[in-house]
């Protein structure tokens, strides 16, 4: 590998700026990566020192911002700083978080602060810093179509420059799709969806929400808890009442004890990947508390603030569990939502009227329209999802089209986790180049997820009743 972090002199010499003129190059790239979230950005950093690999990263936004709608003050990553863009693949990489601290003169401050969990704002600054050192990224490039040129045997990626609507087109042997997921509203919001604010837009809509007399927060994941706490802190100042309603039976904690964290490992991916489709499906359905809950310290902070308010005799918020949203109407004259919930344990339904509502109801996998032209080259499962091979390829050859963050039902809960980004990208780079540039860990867990393969454990088929 060549010296990392050096800018490459290549056809990408206008790199790292918004597109300024039409790009139509006949050179065939080794790969085009579509979307620049943390996963493809990690790939860009790890690919950068591999001189023989010519890749291009296309992002429709004109700049990088990591979930800007949720950049709430004092929120942190769920992972320690080692889950940066590169360190778990190559701790010596110039794109590491520690090198960022060093270059920015922040390393001693970070050492003294002793906080392993980066604030989300700091992570965002770190990602921007890394982008500033890369020459393979095109911002403002909205990919609209991908075709396969049968004769030439490569892909044609085309779209429009966001700023001036000019067409671009690139040819590449391989693709890496990293377009993330899209905000999801409950189905019952369909008719009034233009009035519904999703947590993905919270920061931009916060001031408007805080002018309301009442606000309901729907959902009980990490985003819902962060929004509820953020609004709760200001509720005395603004005077709104706050209601937090969830379908879940409790405001549950995200599990993060060490033996559970071992499930974010190559070992668990191997185990999970080799199970039958239906079994994997039912396992995912039971794993909510591993990636959907709230971190324990935030639950405790919320409790302490509510308890403090109660002991001062101040207005306190309503927290309601076991309530599934089944209807959502918006009255534009009153500017008021009428939410309907089912409480199935008690066999009742109820309505709740509120002036403001924020839906922290999660995200859903994004199968982008631009793949329509290559649908027949992609492997699909019975549910219409990509069928991933073990190396994250989704195409019929198993070595052409790779995906980031799209394998919850094939690779398990490691799929959206920033901590496994380096592992996945090491595997993708090995598939792209045929060389294991970054050593890939095979076994890291203390526990066995499968029956251990030693004489002490004698395996036989399960008896059917
Ligand atoms: C608020 C929030 C906090 C999270 N915190 C953590 C955490 O602490 N730890 C953790 O492990 N995970 C966390 N996650 C989960 C996960 O790590 C993040 O969602 C992460 O951003 C996913 O990265 P990504 O690269 O898949 O997609 P994204 O970050 O969504 O990026 C996808 C990019 O693709 C671009 N794009 C889409 N379509 C096109 C197109 N047609 N042409 C060009 N570009 C396109 C988009 O503009 C976007 O920039 C969090 C998720 C959320 C929502």
Short mmCIF file of C-alpha atoms and ligand atoms in Angstrom, two decimals:
data_model
loop_
_atom_site.label_atom_id
_atom_site.label_comp_id
_atom_site.label_asym_id
_atom_site.label_seq_id
_atom_site.Cartn_x
_atom_site.Cartn_y
_atom_site.Cartn_z
CA UNK A 1 0.00 0.00 0.00
CA UNK A 2 1.17 3.50 -0.74
CA UNK A 3 1.57 6.26 1.80
CA UNK A 4 -1.88 6.86 3.31
CA UNK A 5 -3.66 10.18 3.21
CA UNK A 6 -1.78 11.62 0.21
CA UNK A 7 -3.96 13.25 -2.38
CA UNK A 8 -4.01 11.28 -5.57
CA UNK A 9 -3.39 12.89 -8.94
CA UNK A 10 -5.98 11.26 -11.06
CA UNK A 11 -9.08 11.99 -13.03
CA UNK A 12 -10.49 13.20 -9.71
CA UNK A 13 -8.42 16.34 -9.62
CA UNK A 14 -11.46 18.60 -9.05
CA UNK A 15 -12.27 16.47 -6.07
CA UNK A 16 -14.02 17.32 -2.91
CA UNK A 17 -15.99 20.20 -4.26
CA UNK A 18 -19.49 20.39 -5.63
CA UNK A 19 -19.56 19.47 -9.29
CA UNK A 20 -18.93 22.51 -11.40
CA UNK A 21 -19.16 21.16 -14.93
CA UNK A 22 -20.60 18.15 -16.63
CA UNK A 23 -18.59 15.03 -15.96
CA UNK A 24 -18.70 12.43 -18.64
CA UNK A 25 -15.65 10.32 -18.55
CA UNK A 26 -14.98 7.32 -20.71
CA UNK A 27 -12.40 5.95 -18.26
CA UNK A 28 -13.75 2.90 -16.47
CA UNK A 29 -13.38 3.23 -12.72
CA UNK A 30 -12.75 0.25 -10.48
CA UNK A 31 -15.83 1.20 -8.48
CA UNK A 32 -18.36 3.93 -7.93
CA UNK A 33 -19.76 4.27 -4.42
CA UNK A 34 -23.16 5.92 -4.12
CA UNK A 35 -24.01 7.90 -0.95
CA UNK A 36 -21.61 9.32 1.60
CA UNK A 37 -22.74 8.48 5.10
CA UNK A 38 -20.25 7.21 7.70
CA UNK A 39 -20.08 3.76 6.07
CA UNK A 40 -19.02 4.81 2.59
CA UNK A 41 -16.86 7.55 4.14
CA UNK A 42 -15.03 4.85 6.09
CA UNK A 43 -14.59 2.98 2.79
CA UNK A 44 -13.22 6.15 1.16
CA UNK A 45 -10.64 6.55 3.96
CA UNK A 46 -9.60 2.90 3.85
CA UNK A 47 -9.47 2.84 0.02
CA UNK A 48 -7.44 6.05 -0.17
CA UNK A 49 -3.98 4.50 0.38
CA UNK A 50 -4.62 1.65 -2.09
CA UNK A 51 -3.05 3.25 -5.15
CA UNK A 52 -4.10 0.64 -7.67
CA UNK A 53 -7.78 1.11 -6.79
CA UNK A 54 -9.63 3.93 -8.59
CA UNK A 55 -12.89 4.64 -6.86
CA UNK A 56 -15.29 7.58 -6.88
CA UNK A 57 -17.83 8.50 -4.20
CA UNK A 58 -21.01 10.32 -5.25
CA UNK A 59 -23.16 12.15 -2.69
CA UNK A 60 -26.26 14.16 -3.52
CA UNK A 61 -25.94 16.59 -0.60
CA UNK A 62 -23.61 19.52 -1.15
CA UNK A 63 -21.78 18.90 2.09
CA UNK A 64 -21.51 16.23 4.79
CA UNK A 65 -23.74 16.47 7.85
CA UNK A 66 -24.39 13.44 10.00
CA UNK A 67 -28.13 13.23 10.79
CA UNK A 68 -28.31 17.04 11.20
CA UNK A 69 -31.90 16.85 12.44
CA UNK A 70 -30.66 14.96 15.50
CA UNK A 71 -27.54 17.01 16.28
CA UNK A 72 -28.93 17.86 19.71
CA UNK A 73 -26.55 19.47 22.24
CA UNK A 74 -24.78 17.00 24.53
CA UNK A 75 -25.81 13.86 22.64
CA UNK A 76 -23.09 11.27 22.13
CA UNK A 77 -22.32 8.28 19.97
CA UNK A 78 -23.33 4.90 21.35
CA UNK A 79 -19.84 3.56 20.59
CA UNK A 80 -16.44 4.41 22.05
CA UNK A 81 -14.16 6.56 19.86
CA UNK A 82 -12.36 3.45 18.54
CA UNK A 83 -15.37 2.97 16.30
CA UNK A 84 -14.10 5.86 14.18
CA UNK A 85 -13.80 5.68 10.39
CA UNK A 86 -10.65 3.55 10.26
CA UNK A 87 -9.07 2.47 13.55
CA UNK A 88 -10.62 -0.97 13.85
CA UNK A 89 -9.18 -1.81 10.42
CA UNK A 90 -5.94 0.15 10.67
CA UNK A 91 -5.10 1.98 13.90
CA UNK A 92 -2.11 3.59 12.10
CA UNK A 93 -4.30 5.27 9.51
CA UNK A 94 -3.93 9.07 9.17
CA UNK A 95 -7.75 9.22 9.15
CA UNK A 96 -8.07 8.04 12.76
CA UNK A 97 -9.93 10.06 15.36
CA UNK A 98 -6.74 10.34 17.40
CA UNK A 99 -4.86 11.77 14.43
CA UNK A 100 -7.71 14.24 13.93
CA UNK A 101 -7.28 15.31 17.58
CA UNK A 102 -3.52 15.57 17.11
CA UNK A 103 -3.76 17.62 13.91
CA UNK A 104 -6.38 19.91 15.42
CA UNK A 105 -4.42 20.40 18.66
CA UNK A 106 -7.12 18.66 20.73
CA UNK A 107 -5.33 15.48 21.78
CA UNK A 108 -4.34 16.53 25.31
CA UNK A 109 -7.75 18.03 25.93
CA UNK A 110 -9.31 14.73 24.87
CA UNK A 111 -6.92 12.81 27.13
CA UNK A 112 -7.80 14.99 30.10
CA UNK A 113 -11.53 14.92 29.38
CA UNK A 114 -11.51 11.10 29.69
CA UNK A 115 -14.71 10.68 27.72
CA UNK A 116 -14.63 7.70 25.41
CA UNK A 117 -17.99 8.53 23.85
CA UNK A 118 -17.68 11.35 21.32
CA UNK A 119 -20.39 13.96 21.13
CA UNK A 120 -22.31 13.65 17.91
CA UNK A 121 -21.25 17.16 16.97
CA UNK A 122 -17.57 16.22 17.42
CA UNK A 123 -18.02 13.06 15.33
CA UNK A 124 -19.58 15.23 12.62
CA UNK A 125 -16.59 17.62 12.72
CA UNK A 126 -14.20 14.65 12.58
CA UNK A 127 -15.96 13.24 9.50
CA UNK A 128 -15.78 16.65 7.78
CA UNK A 129 -12.07 16.83 8.62
CA UNK A 130 -11.50 13.40 7.02
CA UNK A 131 -13.46 14.47 3.92
CA UNK A 132 -11.17 17.48 3.59
CA UNK A 133 -8.27 15.07 3.12
CA UNK A 134 -9.87 12.92 0.46
CA UNK A 135 -9.83 13.47 -3.27
CA UNK A 136 -12.33 10.84 -4.34
CA UNK A 137 -15.61 12.49 -3.30
CA UNK A 138 -18.09 14.39 -5.46
CA UNK A 139 -20.74 16.28 -3.53
CA UNK A 140 -23.93 17.55 -5.13
CA UNK A 141 -24.18 14.49 -7.39
CA UNK A 142 -27.61 12.89 -7.25
CA UNK A 143 -27.50 9.41 -8.76
CA UNK A 144 -30.71 8.74 -10.66
CA UNK A 145 -29.96 5.71 -12.75
CA UNK A 146 -27.62 2.76 -13.00
CA UNK A 147 -27.44 0.57 -16.09
CA UNK A 148 -25.31 -2.36 -17.10
CA UNK A 149 -23.50 -2.16 -20.42
CA UNK A 150 -23.59 -5.83 -21.44
CA UNK A 151 -21.15 -5.41 -24.30
CA UNK A 152 -18.51 -3.58 -22.31
CA UNK A 153 -19.23 -5.55 -19.12
CA UNK A 154 -19.48 -2.60 -16.73
CA UNK A 155 -21.96 -0.30 -15.01
CA UNK A 156 -23.01 3.17 -16.09
CA UNK A 157 -23.93 5.45 -13.20
CA UNK A 158 -25.77 8.59 -14.19
CA UNK A 159 -27.64 11.45 -12.58
CA UNK A 160 -27.90 15.17 -12.19
CA UNK A 161 -25.73 17.75 -10.48
CA UNK A 162 -27.88 19.26 -7.76
CA UNK A 163 -26.69 22.83 -8.24
CA UNK A 164 -27.21 23.24 -11.96
CA UNK A 165 -29.20 20.17 -13.09
CA UNK A 166 -26.44 19.15 -15.50
CA UNK A 167 -26.14 15.48 -16.35
CA UNK A 168 -23.21 13.32 -15.30
CA UNK A 169 -22.29 9.78 -16.17
CA UNK A 170 -19.53 7.46 -14.93
CA UNK A 171 -18.52 3.97 -15.94
CA UNK A 172 -17.39 1.47 -13.32
CA UNK A 173 -16.61 -2.21 -12.96
CA UNK A 174 -18.22 -2.41 -9.53
CA UNK A 175 -20.65 -0.52 -7.28
CA UNK A 176 -20.90 0.08 -3.55
CA UNK A 177 -24.35 1.31 -2.51
CA UNK A 178 -24.36 3.21 0.80
CA UNK A 179 -27.55 5.27 0.69
CA UNK A 180 -28.61 4.65 4.30
CA UNK A 181 -32.21 4.32 5.38
CA UNK A 182 -35.21 6.65 5.15
CA UNK A 183 -37.42 8.12 7.92
CA UNK A 184 -40.52 6.05 8.56
CA UNK A 185 -43.90 7.34 9.78
CA UNK A 186 -46.60 4.96 11.05
CA UNK A 187 -48.91 3.83 8.25
CA UNK A 188 -51.88 5.54 9.92
CA UNK A 189 -50.25 8.96 9.36
CA UNK A 190 -50.49 8.51 5.58
CA UNK A 191 -53.32 11.00 4.92
CA UNK A 192 -51.75 13.80 6.99
CA UNK A 193 -48.09 13.02 6.47
CA UNK A 194 -47.22 16.54 5.33
CA UNK A 195 -48.18 17.76 8.83
CA UNK A 196 -46.15 15.09 10.64
CA UNK A 197 -42.66 15.94 11.89
CA UNK A 198 -40.25 13.00 11.97
CA UNK A 199 -37.37 12.94 14.46
CA UNK A 200 -34.99 13.21 11.46
CA UNK A 201 -36.11 16.88 11.20
CA UNK A 202 -36.27 17.67 14.90
CA UNK A 203 -33.54 20.31 15.18
CA UNK A 204 -34.89 22.34 12.24
CA UNK A 205 -38.46 22.23 13.65
CA UNK A 206 -37.65 22.57 17.37
CA UNK A 207 -38.31 26.32 17.66
CA UNK A 208 -41.68 25.91 15.94
CA UNK A 209 -42.61 22.98 18.25
CA UNK A 210 -41.69 24.95 21.34
CA UNK A 211 -44.32 27.59 20.50
CA UNK A 212 -47.08 24.99 21.01
CA UNK A 213 -49.04 24.57 24.24
CA UNK A 214 -48.71 20.78 24.16
CA UNK A 215 -46.27 18.40 22.47
CA UNK A 216 -46.48 14.61 22.11
CA UNK A 217 -43.37 12.52 21.46
CA UNK A 218 -44.23 9.19 19.82
CA UNK A 219 -41.82 6.24 20.12
CA UNK A 220 -39.33 5.10 22.76
CA UNK A 221 -35.99 4.53 21.05
CA UNK A 222 -32.82 6.55 21.61
CA UNK A 223 -34.00 9.40 19.33
CA UNK A 224 -37.37 9.67 21.13
CA UNK A 225 -35.62 9.77 24.50
CA UNK A 226 -33.13 12.42 23.37
CA UNK A 227 -35.93 14.59 21.99
CA UNK A 228 -38.10 14.12 25.08
CA UNK A 229 -35.22 15.06 27.39
CA UNK A 230 -34.29 18.06 25.24
CA UNK A 231 -37.89 19.35 25.28
CA UNK A 232 -38.31 18.55 28.97
CA UNK A 233 -35.31 20.68 29.95
CA UNK A 234 -36.95 23.74 28.30
CA UNK A 235 -40.57 23.03 29.23
CA UNK A 236 -40.69 25.36 32.24
CA UNK A 237 -39.27 28.21 30.20
CA UNK A 238 -41.74 27.77 27.31
CA UNK A 239 -44.68 26.47 29.35
CA UNK A 240 -45.76 23.57 27.12
CA UNK A 241 -47.02 20.26 28.45
CA UNK A 242 -45.17 17.20 27.28
CA UNK A 243 -46.49 13.68 26.68
CA UNK A 244 -44.28 10.70 25.78
CA UNK A 245 -46.22 7.76 24.36
CA UNK A 246 -44.89 4.38 23.23
CA UNK A 247 -46.23 1.11 21.90
CA UNK A 248 -43.61 -0.78 23.96
CA UNK A 249 -44.54 -2.26 27.33
CA UNK A 250 -41.75 -0.25 28.98
CA UNK A 251 -39.12 2.41 28.31
CA UNK A 252 -36.46 -0.24 27.89
CA UNK A 253 -32.72 0.06 28.09
CA UNK A 254 -30.40 -0.73 25.21
CA UNK A 255 -28.43 -3.76 26.40
CA UNK A 256 -24.71 -3.15 26.46
CA UNK A 257 -23.19 -5.63 28.84
CA UNK A 258 -19.97 -7.12 27.54
CA UNK A 259 -21.15 -10.62 26.67
CA UNK A 260 -24.05 -9.10 24.75
CA UNK A 261 -21.71 -6.71 22.94
CA UNK A 262 -19.87 -9.82 21.70
CA UNK A 263 -22.80 -10.23 19.32
CA UNK A 264 -21.34 -7.32 17.39
CA UNK A 265 -18.57 -9.53 16.09
CA UNK A 266 -17.43 -11.55 13.06
CA UNK A 267 -18.27 -14.68 15.06
CA UNK A 268 -21.91 -13.70 15.40
CA UNK A 269 -22.13 -12.64 11.74
CA UNK A 270 -20.91 -16.12 10.70
CA UNK A 271 -23.36 -17.83 13.03
CA UNK A 272 -26.32 -15.66 12.04
CA UNK A 273 -25.56 -15.68 8.31
CA UNK A 274 -25.61 -19.48 8.16
CA UNK A 275 -29.06 -19.86 9.77
CA UNK A 276 -32.18 -20.45 7.61
CA UNK A 277 -34.10 -17.32 6.43
CA UNK A 278 -37.11 -17.88 8.72
CA UNK A 279 -34.96 -18.45 11.80
CA UNK A 280 -33.00 -15.24 11.18
CA UNK A 281 -36.25 -13.35 10.75
CA UNK A 282 -37.58 -14.55 14.12
CA UNK A 283 -34.27 -13.79 15.86
CA UNK A 284 -34.28 -10.19 14.62
CA UNK A 285 -37.86 -9.80 15.87
CA UNK A 286 -36.65 -10.65 19.39
CA UNK A 287 -33.59 -8.38 19.40
CA UNK A 288 -35.21 -4.98 19.91
CA UNK A 289 -33.43 -4.36 23.20
CA UNK A 290 -30.05 -4.81 21.51
CA UNK A 291 -30.30 -1.84 19.20
CA UNK A 292 -33.65 -0.09 19.63
CA UNK A 293 -33.72 0.85 23.30
CA UNK A 294 -32.39 3.88 25.17
CA UNK A 295 -29.02 4.06 26.86
CA UNK A 296 -29.30 3.59 30.61
CA UNK A 297 -27.69 6.90 31.59
CA UNK A 298 -30.23 8.87 29.54
CA UNK A 299 -33.16 6.98 31.08
CA UNK A 300 -31.76 7.83 34.51
CA UNK A 301 -31.22 11.50 33.59
CA UNK A 302 -34.83 11.72 32.42
CA UNK A 303 -36.07 10.08 35.61
CA UNK A 304 -34.00 12.38 37.82
CA UNK A 305 -35.27 15.52 36.08
CA UNK A 306 -38.90 14.37 36.25
CA UNK A 307 -38.49 13.43 39.90
CA UNK A 308 -36.89 16.77 40.71
CA UNK A 309 -39.77 18.61 39.02
CA UNK A 310 -42.31 16.53 40.94
CA UNK A 311 -40.65 17.21 44.30
CA UNK A 312 -40.74 20.95 43.57
CA UNK A 313 -44.45 20.63 42.85
CA UNK A 314 -43.88 21.67 39.24
CA UNK A 315 -45.84 20.52 36.23
CA UNK A 316 -44.65 17.12 35.15
CA UNK A 317 -44.96 15.29 31.88
CA UNK A 318 -47.13 12.28 31.04
CA UNK A 319 -45.31 9.08 30.15
CA UNK A 320 -47.59 6.40 28.67
CA UNK A 321 -46.62 2.87 27.64
CA UNK A 322 -48.52 0.01 25.91
CA UNK A 323 -50.13 2.39 23.42
CA UNK A 324 -50.04 1.70 19.72
CA UNK A 325 -50.81 4.61 17.41
CA UNK A 326 -53.72 3.53 15.20
CA UNK A 327 -54.99 6.84 13.87
CA UNK A 328 -53.69 10.33 13.22
CA UNK A 329 -55.87 13.27 12.14
CA UNK A 330 -54.80 16.86 11.80
CA UNK A 331 -57.29 19.71 12.08
CA UNK A 332 -55.82 22.66 10.16
CA UNK A 333 -58.37 25.12 11.60
CA UNK A 334 -57.49 24.32 15.21
CA UNK A 335 -53.87 23.45 14.18
CA UNK A 336 -54.23 20.38 16.37
CA UNK A 337 -53.51 16.66 16.04
CA UNK A 338 -56.03 14.05 17.16
CA UNK A 339 -54.08 10.88 17.83
CA UNK A 340 -55.79 7.54 18.39
CA UNK A 341 -54.13 4.76 20.35
CA UNK A 342 -54.96 1.12 21.13
CA UNK A 343 -54.15 -0.20 24.62
CA UNK A 344 -54.43 -3.88 23.81
CA UNK A 345 -53.75 -5.28 27.31
CA UNK A 346 -56.77 -3.41 28.64
CA UNK A 347 -58.79 -3.86 25.45
CA UNK A 348 -59.45 -0.14 25.02
CA UNK A 349 -58.62 2.64 22.61
CA UNK A 350 -58.29 6.30 23.39
CA UNK A 351 -57.64 9.63 21.70
CA UNK A 352 -55.14 12.27 22.66
CA UNK A 353 -55.32 15.82 21.27
CA UNK A 354 -52.08 17.78 21.03
CA UNK A 355 -50.89 20.98 19.34
CA UNK A 356 -47.48 19.58 18.45
CA UNK A 357 -46.33 16.04 17.69
CA UNK A 358 -42.96 14.54 16.85
CA UNK A 359 -42.70 11.03 15.49
CA UNK A 360 -39.53 9.20 16.52
CA UNK A 361 -40.75 6.11 14.72
CA UNK A 362 -37.56 4.92 13.12
CA UNK A 363 -36.19 4.36 9.65
CA UNK A 364 -36.74 1.81 6.94
CA UNK A 365 -34.37 0.27 4.42
CA UNK A 366 -33.87 2.38 1.36
CA UNK A 367 -34.02 0.40 -1.89
CA UNK A 368 -33.29 3.31 -4.23
CA UNK A 369 -35.13 3.83 -7.49
CA UNK A 370 -31.84 4.23 -9.38
CA UNK A 371 -31.31 0.46 -9.34
CA UNK A 372 -34.40 -0.19 -11.50
CA UNK A 373 -32.20 -0.58 -14.58
CA UNK A 374 -30.15 -3.36 -12.93
CA UNK A 375 -32.87 -5.16 -10.95
CA UNK A 376 -32.33 -8.37 -12.88
CA UNK A 377 -28.65 -8.41 -11.87
CA UNK A 378 -29.56 -8.28 -8.16
CA UNK A 379 -30.51 -11.19 -5.92
CA UNK A 380 -33.70 -10.64 -3.90
CA UNK A 381 -35.21 -12.52 -0.97
CA UNK A 382 -38.90 -13.48 -0.62
CA UNK A 383 -39.61 -10.21 1.21
CA UNK A 384 -38.27 -8.05 -1.64
CA UNK A 385 -35.04 -7.25 0.20
CA UNK A 386 -31.54 -7.64 -1.20
CA UNK A 387 -30.15 -11.13 -0.68
CA UNK A 388 -26.59 -10.49 0.48
CA UNK A 389 -23.73 -12.88 0.09
CA UNK A 390 -21.35 -13.20 3.02
CA UNK A 391 -19.01 -10.60 1.48
CA UNK A 392 -21.87 -8.02 1.23
CA UNK A 393 -22.41 -8.44 -2.53
CA UNK A 394 -26.02 -8.48 -3.77
CA UNK A 395 -25.58 -9.26 -7.44
CA UNK A 396 -25.90 -12.55 -9.24
CA UNK A 397 -22.14 -12.89 -9.72
CA UNK A 398 -21.48 -12.25 -6.01
CA UNK A 399 -18.64 -9.82 -6.72
CA UNK A 400 -19.98 -6.73 -8.50
CA UNK A 401 -22.47 -4.79 -6.37
CA UNK A 402 -21.88 -4.31 -2.64
CA UNK A 403 -24.14 -2.73 -0.04
CA UNK A 404 -23.57 -0.94 3.25
CA UNK A 405 -26.10 -1.08 6.08
CA UNK A 406 -28.63 -3.20 4.21
CA UNK A 407 -28.14 -6.62 5.77
CA UNK A 408 -30.08 -6.68 9.06
CA UNK A 409 -31.75 -9.95 8.02
CA UNK A 410 -28.59 -11.57 6.64
CA UNK A 411 -25.71 -10.27 8.80
CA UNK A 412 -27.73 -9.38 11.87
CA UNK A 413 -27.60 -6.48 14.27
CA UNK A 414 -24.04 -5.59 13.24
CA UNK A 415 -25.59 -4.07 10.13
CA UNK A 416 -26.19 -0.44 11.27
CA UNK A 417 -23.44 -0.42 13.90
CA UNK A 418 -20.61 2.06 13.37
CA UNK A 419 -18.31 -0.32 15.25
CA UNK A 420 -18.50 -2.92 12.47
CA UNK A 421 -17.99 -0.48 9.63
CA UNK A 422 -14.24 -1.18 9.41
CA UNK A 423 -14.83 -4.91 9.40
CA UNK A 424 -17.39 -4.69 6.58
CA UNK A 425 -15.22 -2.31 4.56
CA UNK A 426 -12.17 -4.55 5.00
CA UNK A 427 -14.27 -7.38 3.53
CA UNK A 428 -15.55 -5.18 0.67
CA UNK A 429 -12.02 -3.96 -0.14
CA UNK A 430 -10.77 -7.54 -0.17
CA UNK A 431 -13.55 -8.42 -2.63
CA UNK A 432 -12.81 -5.35 -4.78
CA UNK A 433 -9.06 -5.92 -4.98
CA UNK A 434 -8.56 -9.63 -4.33
CA UNK A 435 -6.09 -8.67 -1.60
CA UNK A 436 -6.71 -8.53 2.15
CA UNK A 437 -5.27 -5.03 2.62
CA UNK A 438 -6.59 -4.86 6.17
CA UNK A 439 -6.30 -8.03 8.27
CA UNK A 440 -9.81 -9.32 8.93
CA UNK A 441 -10.50 -10.76 12.36
CA UNK A 442 -12.20 -14.15 12.19
CA UNK A 443 -12.80 -14.91 15.87
CA UNK A 444 -12.99 -12.38 18.68
CA UNK A 445 -15.77 -13.68 20.97
CA UNK A 446 -15.23 -15.56 24.22
CA UNK A 447 -18.50 -17.41 23.76
CA UNK A 448 -19.75 -19.89 21.15
CA UNK A 449 -22.96 -19.03 19.33
CA UNK A 450 -23.04 -22.47 17.65
CA UNK A 451 -22.57 -25.84 19.31
CA UNK A 452 -18.80 -25.95 20.01
CA UNK A 453 -16.88 -28.12 17.62
CA UNK A 454 -14.97 -30.24 20.15
CA UNK A 455 -15.31 -33.77 21.53
CA UNK A 456 -16.84 -32.37 24.73
CA UNK A 457 -20.05 -31.49 22.87
CA UNK A 458 -21.77 -34.27 20.93
CA UNK A 459 -24.13 -32.91 18.32
CA UNK A 460 -27.27 -34.77 17.13
CA UNK A 461 -30.51 -33.77 15.36
CA UNK A 462 -33.25 -32.21 17.51
CA UNK A 463 -36.02 -34.67 18.42
CA UNK A 464 -39.36 -33.63 16.97
CA UNK A 465 -42.26 -33.94 19.48
C1 LIG B 1 -29.78 9.99 14.99
C2 LIG B 1 -28.99 8.73 14.77
C3 LIG B 1 -27.91 8.44 15.59
C4 LIG B 1 -27.18 7.25 15.40
N1 LIG B 1 -26.15 7.00 16.25
C5 LIG B 1 -25.46 5.85 16.11
C6 LIG B 1 -24.40 5.54 17.01
O1 LIG B 1 -24.09 6.29 17.93
N2 LIG B 1 -23.74 4.37 16.83
C7 LIG B 1 -24.06 3.51 15.83
O2 LIG B 1 -23.42 2.45 15.73
N3 LIG B 1 -25.05 3.78 14.96
C8 LIG B 1 -25.76 4.93 15.08
N4 LIG B 1 -26.78 5.20 14.20
C9 LIG B 1 -27.08 4.22 13.12
C10 LIG B 1 -26.13 4.37 11.88
O3 LIG B 1 -24.82 4.24 12.22
C11 LIG B 1 -26.35 5.69 11.16
O4 LIG B 1 -27.67 5.74 10.71
C12 LIG B 1 -25.40 5.94 9.97
O5 LIG B 1 -25.53 7.29 9.58
C13 LIG B 1 -25.72 5.06 8.79
O6 LIG B 1 -24.77 5.39 7.81
P1 LIG B 1 -24.98 5.11 6.26
O7 LIG B 1 -23.66 5.39 5.65
O8 LIG B 1 -25.58 3.78 6.06
O9 LIG B 1 -26.13 6.11 5.78
P2 LIG B 1 -26.44 7.65 5.94
O10 LIG B 1 -25.70 8.27 7.05
O11 LIG B 1 -27.93 7.75 5.95
O12 LIG B 1 -25.91 8.27 4.57
C14 LIG B 1 -26.44 7.90 3.32
C15 LIG B 1 -26.09 8.99 2.32
O13 LIG B 1 -26.49 8.57 1.01
C16 LIG B 1 -26.89 9.73 0.30
N5 LIG B 1 -27.73 9.34 -0.85
C17 LIG B 1 -28.92 8.70 -0.79
N6 LIG B 1 -29.39 8.53 -2.05
C18 LIG B 1 -28.48 9.05 -2.90
C19 LIG B 1 -28.41 9.19 -4.33
N7 LIG B 1 -29.40 8.74 -5.13
N8 LIG B 1 -27.33 9.79 -4.88
C20 LIG B 1 -26.31 10.25 -4.08
N9 LIG B 1 -26.34 10.16 -2.74
C21 LIG B 1 -27.41 9.57 -2.15
C22 LIG B 1 -27.66 10.55 1.34
O14 LIG B 1 -27.75 11.90 0.98
C23 LIG B 1 -26.81 10.31 2.60
O15 LIG B 1 -25.86 11.34 2.78
C24 LIG B 1 -27.54 6.35 14.36
C25 LIG B 1 -28.64 6.64 13.55
C26 LIG B 1 -29.35 7.81 13.75
C27 LIG B 1 -30.57 8.08 12.88
#
